[in-house]
């Protein structure tokens, strides 16, 4: 559910899942973390919340899902790094 909320930009669902201690490091069947999906989708607000909750910006995704980039590389590419 957290992956779906991050990819769909559903902040209300994301916040509710986080209130119930959803894991920010879990991977889906495509080996993506919630942080990868938030950043690929350009959802900076959720990405920041995931980082604050302990998500790893240096974990590598499969090449088929996020071009083999880390969340940090995706954030730089999308100009999300401040």
CSV table of N, CA, C and O in Angstrom, one decimal:
chain,number,residue,atom,x,y,z
A,1,UNK,N,0.8,-1.2,0.0
A,1,UNK,CA,0.0,0.0,0.0
A,1,UNK,C,0.8,1.3,0.0
A,1,UNK,O,0.5,2.2,-0.6
A,2,UNK,N,2.0,1.3,0.7
A,2,UNK,CA,2.8,2.5,0.8
A,2,UNK,C,3.4,2.8,-0.6
A,2,UNK,O,3.4,3.9,-1.0
A,3,UNK,N,3.7,1.8,-1.4
A,3,UNK,CA,4.3,2.0,-2.7
A,3,UNK,C,3.2,2.6,-3.6
A,3,UNK,O,3.5,3.6,-4.4
A,4,UNK,N,2.0,2.2,-3.5
A,4,UNK,CA,0.9,2.7,-4.3
A,4,UNK,C,0.6,4.2,-3.9
A,4,UNK,O,0.5,5.0,-4.8
A,5,UNK,N,0.6,4.4,-2.6
A,5,UNK,CA,0.4,5.8,-2.2
A,5,UNK,C,1.5,6.8,-2.7
A,5,UNK,O,1.2,7.9,-3.1
A,6,UNK,N,2.7,6.3,-2.6
A,6,UNK,CA,3.8,7.1,-3.1
A,6,UNK,C,3.8,7.4,-4.6
A,6,UNK,O,4.0,8.5,-5.1
A,7,UNK,N,3.5,6.3,-5.4
A,7,UNK,CA,3.4,6.5,-6.8
A,7,UNK,C,2.2,7.3,-7.3
A,7,UNK,O,2.3,7.9,-8.3
A,8,UNK,N,1.1,7.2,-6.5
A,8,UNK,CA,-0.1,7.9,-6.9
A,8,UNK,C,-0.3,9.3,-6.3
A,8,UNK,O,-1.2,9.9,-6.5
A,9,UNK,N,0.7,9.7,-5.6
A,9,UNK,CA,0.7,11.0,-4.9
A,9,UNK,C,-0.5,11.1,-3.9
A,9,UNK,O,-1.1,12.2,-3.8
A,10,UNK,N,-0.8,10.1,-3.3
A,10,UNK,CA,-1.9,10.1,-2.3
A,10,UNK,C,-1.4,10.5,-0.9
A,10,UNK,O,-1.1,9.6,-0.1
A,11,UNK,N,-1.3,11.7,-0.6
A,11,UNK,CA,-0.7,12.2,0.6
A,11,UNK,C,-1.6,11.7,1.8
A,11,UNK,O,-1.0,11.4,2.9
A,12,UNK,N,-2.9,11.7,1.7
A,12,UNK,CA,-3.7,11.3,2.8
A,12,UNK,C,-3.5,9.8,3.2
A,12,UNK,O,-3.4,9.5,4.3
A,13,UNK,N,-3.4,9.0,2.1
A,13,UNK,CA,-3.2,7.6,2.4
A,13,UNK,C,-1.8,7.4,2.9
A,13,UNK,O,-1.6,6.6,3.8
A,14,UNK,N,-0.8,8.1,2.3
A,14,UNK,CA,0.6,8.0,2.8
A,14,UNK,C,0.6,8.3,4.3
A,14,UNK,O,1.2,7.6,5.1
A,15,UNK,N,0.0,9.4,4.7
A,15,UNK,CA,0.1,9.9,6.1
A,15,UNK,C,-0.5,8.8,7.0
A,15,UNK,O,0.0,8.6,8.1
A,16,UNK,N,-1.7,8.3,6.6
A,16,UNK,CA,-2.3,7.3,7.4
A,16,UNK,C,-1.4,6.0,7.5
A,16,UNK,O,-1.3,5.5,8.6
A,17,UNK,N,-0.8,5.6,6.5
A,17,UNK,CA,0.0,4.4,6.5
A,17,UNK,C,1.2,4.7,7.4
A,17,UNK,O,1.7,3.8,8.2
A,18,UNK,N,1.8,5.9,7.4
A,18,UNK,CA,2.9,6.2,8.2
A,18,UNK,C,2.5,6.3,9.7
A,18,UNK,O,3.3,5.9,10.5
A,19,UNK,N,1.3,6.7,10.0
A,19,UNK,CA,0.8,6.7,11.3
A,19,UNK,C,0.8,5.3,11.9
A,19,UNK,O,0.9,5.1,13.1
A,20,UNK,N,0.7,4.3,11.0
A,20,UNK,CA,0.6,2.9,11.4
A,20,UNK,C,1.9,2.2,11.2
A,20,UNK,O,2.0,1.0,11.1
A,21,UNK,N,3.0,3.0,11.2
A,21,UNK,CA,4.4,2.5,11.1
A,21,UNK,C,4.7,1.7,9.9
A,21,UNK,O,5.3,0.6,10.0
A,22,UNK,N,4.2,2.1,8.7
A,22,UNK,CA,4.6,1.4,7.5
A,22,UNK,C,6.1,1.4,7.3
A,22,UNK,O,6.8,2.4,7.6
A,23,UNK,N,6.6,0.4,6.7
A,23,UNK,CA,8.1,0.3,6.5
A,23,UNK,C,8.4,1.1,5.3
A,23,UNK,O,7.8,1.0,4.2
A,24,UNK,N,9.5,2.0,5.4
A,24,UNK,CA,9.9,2.8,4.3
A,24,UNK,C,11.0,2.1,3.5
A,24,UNK,O,11.5,2.7,2.5
A,25,UNK,N,11.5,1.0,4.0
A,25,UNK,CA,12.6,0.3,3.3
A,25,UNK,C,12.1,-1.0,2.5
A,25,UNK,O,12.9,-1.6,1.8
A,26,UNK,N,10.8,-1.3,2.6
A,26,UNK,CA,10.3,-2.5,1.9
A,26,UNK,C,10.4,-2.3,0.4
A,26,UNK,O,10.2,-1.2,-0.1
A,27,UNK,N,10.6,-3.4,-0.3
A,27,UNK,CA,10.7,-3.3,-1.8
A,27,UNK,C,9.5,-4.1,-2.3
A,27,UNK,O,9.0,-5.0,-1.8
A,28,UNK,N,9.0,-3.6,-3.5
A,28,UNK,CA,7.9,-4.3,-4.1
A,28,UNK,C,8.5,-5.4,-5.1
A,28,UNK,O,9.7,-5.6,-5.1
A,29,UNK,N,7.6,-6.0,-5.9
A,29,UNK,CA,8.1,-7.1,-6.7
A,29,UNK,C,9.0,-6.6,-7.8
A,29,UNK,O,9.8,-7.5,-8.4
A,30,UNK,N,9.0,-5.3,-8.1
A,30,UNK,CA,10.0,-4.8,-9.1
A,30,UNK,C,11.2,-4.2,-8.4
A,30,UNK,O,12.0,-3.5,-9.0
A,31,UNK,N,11.4,-4.6,-7.1
A,31,UNK,CA,12.6,-4.2,-6.3
A,31,UNK,C,12.6,-2.6,-6.1
A,31,UNK,O,13.7,-2.1,-5.9
A,32,UNK,N,11.5,-2.0,-6.1
A,32,UNK,CA,11.5,-0.5,-5.9
A,32,UNK,C,11.1,-0.3,-4.4
A,32,UNK,O,10.3,-0.9,-3.9
A,33,UNK,N,11.7,0.8,-3.9
A,33,UNK,CA,11.3,1.2,-2.6
A,33,UNK,C,10.3,2.3,-2.7
A,33,UNK,O,10.1,2.9,-3.8
A,34,UNK,N,9.5,2.7,-1.7
A,34,UNK,CA,8.6,3.8,-1.7
A,34,UNK,C,9.3,5.1,-2.1
A,34,UNK,O,8.7,5.9,-2.9
A,35,UNK,N,10.5,5.3,-1.7
A,35,UNK,CA,11.2,6.5,-2.1
A,35,UNK,C,11.5,6.6,-3.6
A,35,UNK,O,11.3,7.7,-4.2
A,36,UNK,N,11.8,5.5,-4.2
A,36,UNK,CA,12.1,5.5,-5.6
A,36,UNK,C,10.8,5.9,-6.3
A,36,UNK,O,10.8,6.7,-7.2
A,37,UNK,N,9.7,5.3,-5.9
A,37,UNK,CA,8.4,5.6,-6.6
A,37,UNK,C,8.0,7.0,-6.4
A,37,UNK,O,7.5,7.7,-7.3
A,38,UNK,N,8.2,7.6,-5.2
A,38,UNK,CA,7.8,9.0,-4.9
A,38,UNK,C,8.7,9.9,-5.8
A,38,UNK,O,8.2,10.9,-6.4
A,39,UNK,N,9.9,9.6,-6.0
A,39,UNK,CA,10.8,10.5,-6.8
A,39,UNK,C,10.6,10.3,-8.3
A,39,UNK,O,10.6,11.3,-9.0
A,40,UNK,N,10.4,9.1,-8.7
A,40,UNK,CA,10.1,8.9,-10.1
A,40,UNK,C,8.8,9.7,-10.5
A,40,UNK,O,8.7,10.2,-11.6
A,41,UNK,N,7.8,9.7,-9.6
A,41,UNK,CA,6.6,10.4,-9.8
A,41,UNK,C,6.7,11.9,-9.5
A,41,UNK,O,5.7,12.6,-9.7
A,42,UNK,N,7.8,12.4,-9.1
A,42,UNK,CA,8.0,13.8,-8.8
A,42,UNK,C,7.3,14.3,-7.6
A,42,UNK,O,7.0,15.5,-7.4
A,43,UNK,N,7.1,13.4,-6.6
A,43,UNK,CA,6.4,13.8,-5.4
A,43,UNK,C,7.4,14.1,-4.3
A,43,UNK,O,7.7,13.3,-3.4
A,44,UNK,N,7.8,15.4,-4.3
A,44,UNK,CA,8.8,15.8,-3.4
A,44,UNK,C,8.4,15.8,-2.0
A,44,UNK,O,9.2,15.5,-1.1
A,45,UNK,N,7.2,16.2,-1.7
A,45,UNK,CA,6.7,16.2,-0.3
A,45,UNK,C,6.7,14.8,0.4
A,45,UNK,O,7.2,14.7,1.5
A,46,UNK,N,6.3,13.8,-0.4
A,46,UNK,CA,6.3,12.5,0.2
A,46,UNK,C,7.8,12.0,0.3
A,46,UNK,O,8.2,11.3,1.2
A,47,UNK,N,8.6,12.3,-0.7
A,47,UNK,CA,10.0,11.9,-0.7
A,47,UNK,C,10.7,12.5,0.6
A,47,UNK,O,11.4,11.7,1.2
A,48,UNK,N,10.4,13.7,0.9
A,48,UNK,CA,11.1,14.3,2.1
A,48,UNK,C,10.6,13.6,3.3
A,48,UNK,O,11.4,13.3,4.2
A,49,UNK,N,9.3,13.3,3.4
A,49,UNK,CA,8.8,12.6,4.6
A,49,UNK,C,9.4,11.2,4.7
A,49,UNK,O,9.7,10.7,5.8
A,50,UNK,N,9.6,10.5,3.6
A,50,UNK,CA,10.2,9.2,3.6
A,50,UNK,C,11.7,9.3,4.1
A,50,UNK,O,12.1,8.5,4.9
A,51,UNK,N,12.4,10.3,3.6
A,51,UNK,CA,13.8,10.5,4.1
A,51,UNK,C,13.8,10.8,5.6
A,51,UNK,O,14.6,10.2,6.3
A,52,UNK,N,12.9,11.6,6.0
A,52,UNK,CA,12.8,11.9,7.5
A,52,UNK,C,12.5,10.6,8.3
A,52,UNK,O,12.9,10.5,9.4
A,53,UNK,N,11.8,9.7,7.7
A,53,UNK,CA,11.4,8.4,8.3
A,53,UNK,C,12.5,7.4,8.2
A,53,UNK,O,12.3,6.2,8.7
A,54,UNK,N,13.6,7.7,7.5
A,54,UNK,CA,14.7,6.7,7.5
A,54,UNK,C,14.9,6.0,6.1
A,54,UNK,O,15.7,5.1,6.1
A,55,UNK,N,14.2,6.4,5.1
A,55,UNK,CA,14.4,5.8,3.8
A,55,UNK,C,15.9,6.1,3.3
A,55,UNK,O,16.4,7.2,3.5
A,56,UNK,N,16.5,5.1,2.6
A,56,UNK,CA,17.8,5.2,2.2
A,56,UNK,C,17.9,5.8,0.8
A,56,UNK,O,17.4,5.2,-0.2
A,57,UNK,N,18.5,7.0,0.6
A,57,UNK,CA,18.6,7.6,-0.7
A,57,UNK,C,19.6,7.0,-1.6
A,57,UNK,O,19.7,7.4,-2.8
A,58,UNK,N,20.4,6.1,-1.1
A,58,UNK,CA,21.5,5.5,-1.9
A,58,UNK,C,21.2,4.0,-2.3
A,58,UNK,O,22.1,3.4,-2.9
A,59,UNK,N,20.0,3.5,-2.1
A,59,UNK,CA,19.7,2.1,-2.5
A,59,UNK,C,19.4,2.1,-4.0
A,59,UNK,O,18.8,3.0,-4.5
A,60,UNK,N,20.0,1.1,-4.7
A,60,UNK,CA,19.9,1.1,-6.1
A,60,UNK,C,18.6,0.3,-6.6
A,60,UNK,O,18.3,-0.7,-6.0
A,61,UNK,N,18.0,0.8,-7.6
A,61,UNK,CA,16.8,0.1,-8.1
A,61,UNK,C,17.2,-0.7,-9.3
A,61,UNK,O,18.3,-0.5,-9.9
A,62,UNK,N,16.4,-1.7,-9.7
A,62,UNK,CA,16.7,-2.5,-10.9
A,62,UNK,C,16.7,-1.6,-12.1
A,62,UNK,O,15.9,-0.6,-12.2
A,63,UNK,N,17.5,-1.9,-13.1
A,63,UNK,CA,17.6,-1.1,-14.3
A,63,UNK,C,16.2,-1.0,-15.0
A,63,UNK,O,16.0,0.1,-15.6
A,64,UNK,N,15.4,-2.0,-14.9
A,64,UNK,CA,14.1,-2.0,-15.7
A,64,UNK,C,13.1,-1.0,-15.0
A,64,UNK,O,12.1,-0.6,-15.6
A,65,UNK,N,13.3,-0.6,-13.8
A,65,UNK,CA,12.3,0.1,-13.0
A,65,UNK,C,12.6,1.6,-12.8
A,65,UNK,O,11.8,2.4,-12.8
A,66,UNK,N,13.9,1.9,-12.6
A,66,UNK,CA,14.3,3.3,-12.4
A,66,UNK,C,15.6,3.5,-13.0
A,66,UNK,O,16.4,4.3,-12.5
A,67,UNK,N,15.8,2.9,-14.1
A,67,UNK,CA,17.1,3.1,-14.9
A,67,UNK,C,18.3,2.7,-14.1
A,67,UNK,O,19.4,3.1,-14.4
A,68,UNK,N,18.2,1.9,-13.0
A,68,UNK,CA,19.3,1.5,-12.2
A,68,UNK,C,19.8,2.6,-11.3
A,68,UNK,O,20.9,2.5,-10.7
A,69,UNK,N,19.1,3.7,-11.2
A,69,UNK,CA,19.5,4.8,-10.4
A,69,UNK,C,19.1,4.7,-9.0
A,69,UNK,O,18.2,4.0,-8.6
A,70,UNK,N,19.8,5.4,-8.1
A,70,UNK,CA,19.4,5.5,-6.7
A,70,UNK,C,18.4,6.6,-6.6
A,70,UNK,O,18.3,7.5,-7.5
A,71,UNK,N,17.7,6.6,-5.5
A,71,UNK,CA,16.7,7.8,-5.2
A,71,UNK,C,17.4,9.1,-5.3
A,71,UNK,O,16.9,10.1,-5.8
A,72,UNK,N,18.7,9.2,-4.8
A,72,UNK,CA,19.4,10.5,-4.8
A,72,UNK,C,19.7,10.9,-6.3
A,72,UNK,O,19.5,12.1,-6.6
A,73,UNK,N,20.1,10.0,-7.1
A,73,UNK,CA,20.3,10.3,-8.5
A,73,UNK,C,19.0,10.7,-9.2
A,73,UNK,O,19.0,11.7,-10.0
A,74,UNK,N,17.9,10.1,-8.9
A,74,UNK,CA,16.6,10.5,-9.5
A,74,UNK,C,16.3,11.9,-9.0
A,74,UNK,O,15.8,12.7,-9.8
A,75,UNK,N,16.5,12.2,-7.7
A,75,UNK,CA,16.2,13.5,-7.2
A,75,UNK,C,17.0,14.6,-7.9
A,75,UNK,O,16.5,15.7,-8.2
A,76,UNK,N,18.2,14.3,-8.1
A,76,UNK,CA,19.1,15.3,-8.8
A,76,UNK,C,18.6,15.5,-10.2
A,76,UNK,O,18.5,16.6,-10.7
A,77,UNK,N,18.3,14.4,-10.9
A,77,UNK,CA,17.8,14.5,-12.3
A,77,UNK,C,16.5,15.3,-12.4
A,77,UNK,O,16.3,16.1,-13.3
A,78,UNK,N,15.6,15.1,-11.4
A,78,UNK,CA,14.3,15.8,-11.4
A,78,UNK,C,14.4,17.2,-10.8
A,78,UNK,O,13.4,17.8,-10.5
A,79,UNK,N,15.6,17.6,-10.4
A,79,UNK,CA,15.8,18.9,-9.7
A,79,UNK,C,15.1,19.0,-8.4
A,79,UNK,O,14.5,20.0,-8.1
A,80,UNK,N,15.1,17.9,-7.7
A,80,UNK,CA,14.4,17.9,-6.4
A,80,UNK,C,15.3,18.1,-5.2
A,80,UNK,O,14.9,18.2,-4.1
A,81,UNK,N,16.6,18.2,-5.5
A,81,UNK,CA,17.6,18.4,-4.4
A,81,UNK,C,17.8,19.9,-4.2
A,81,UNK,O,18.0,20.7,-5.1
A,82,UNK,N,17.7,20.3,-2.9
A,82,UNK,CA,17.8,21.7,-2.6
A,82,UNK,C,19.0,21.9,-1.8
A,82,UNK,O,19.5,21.2,-1.0
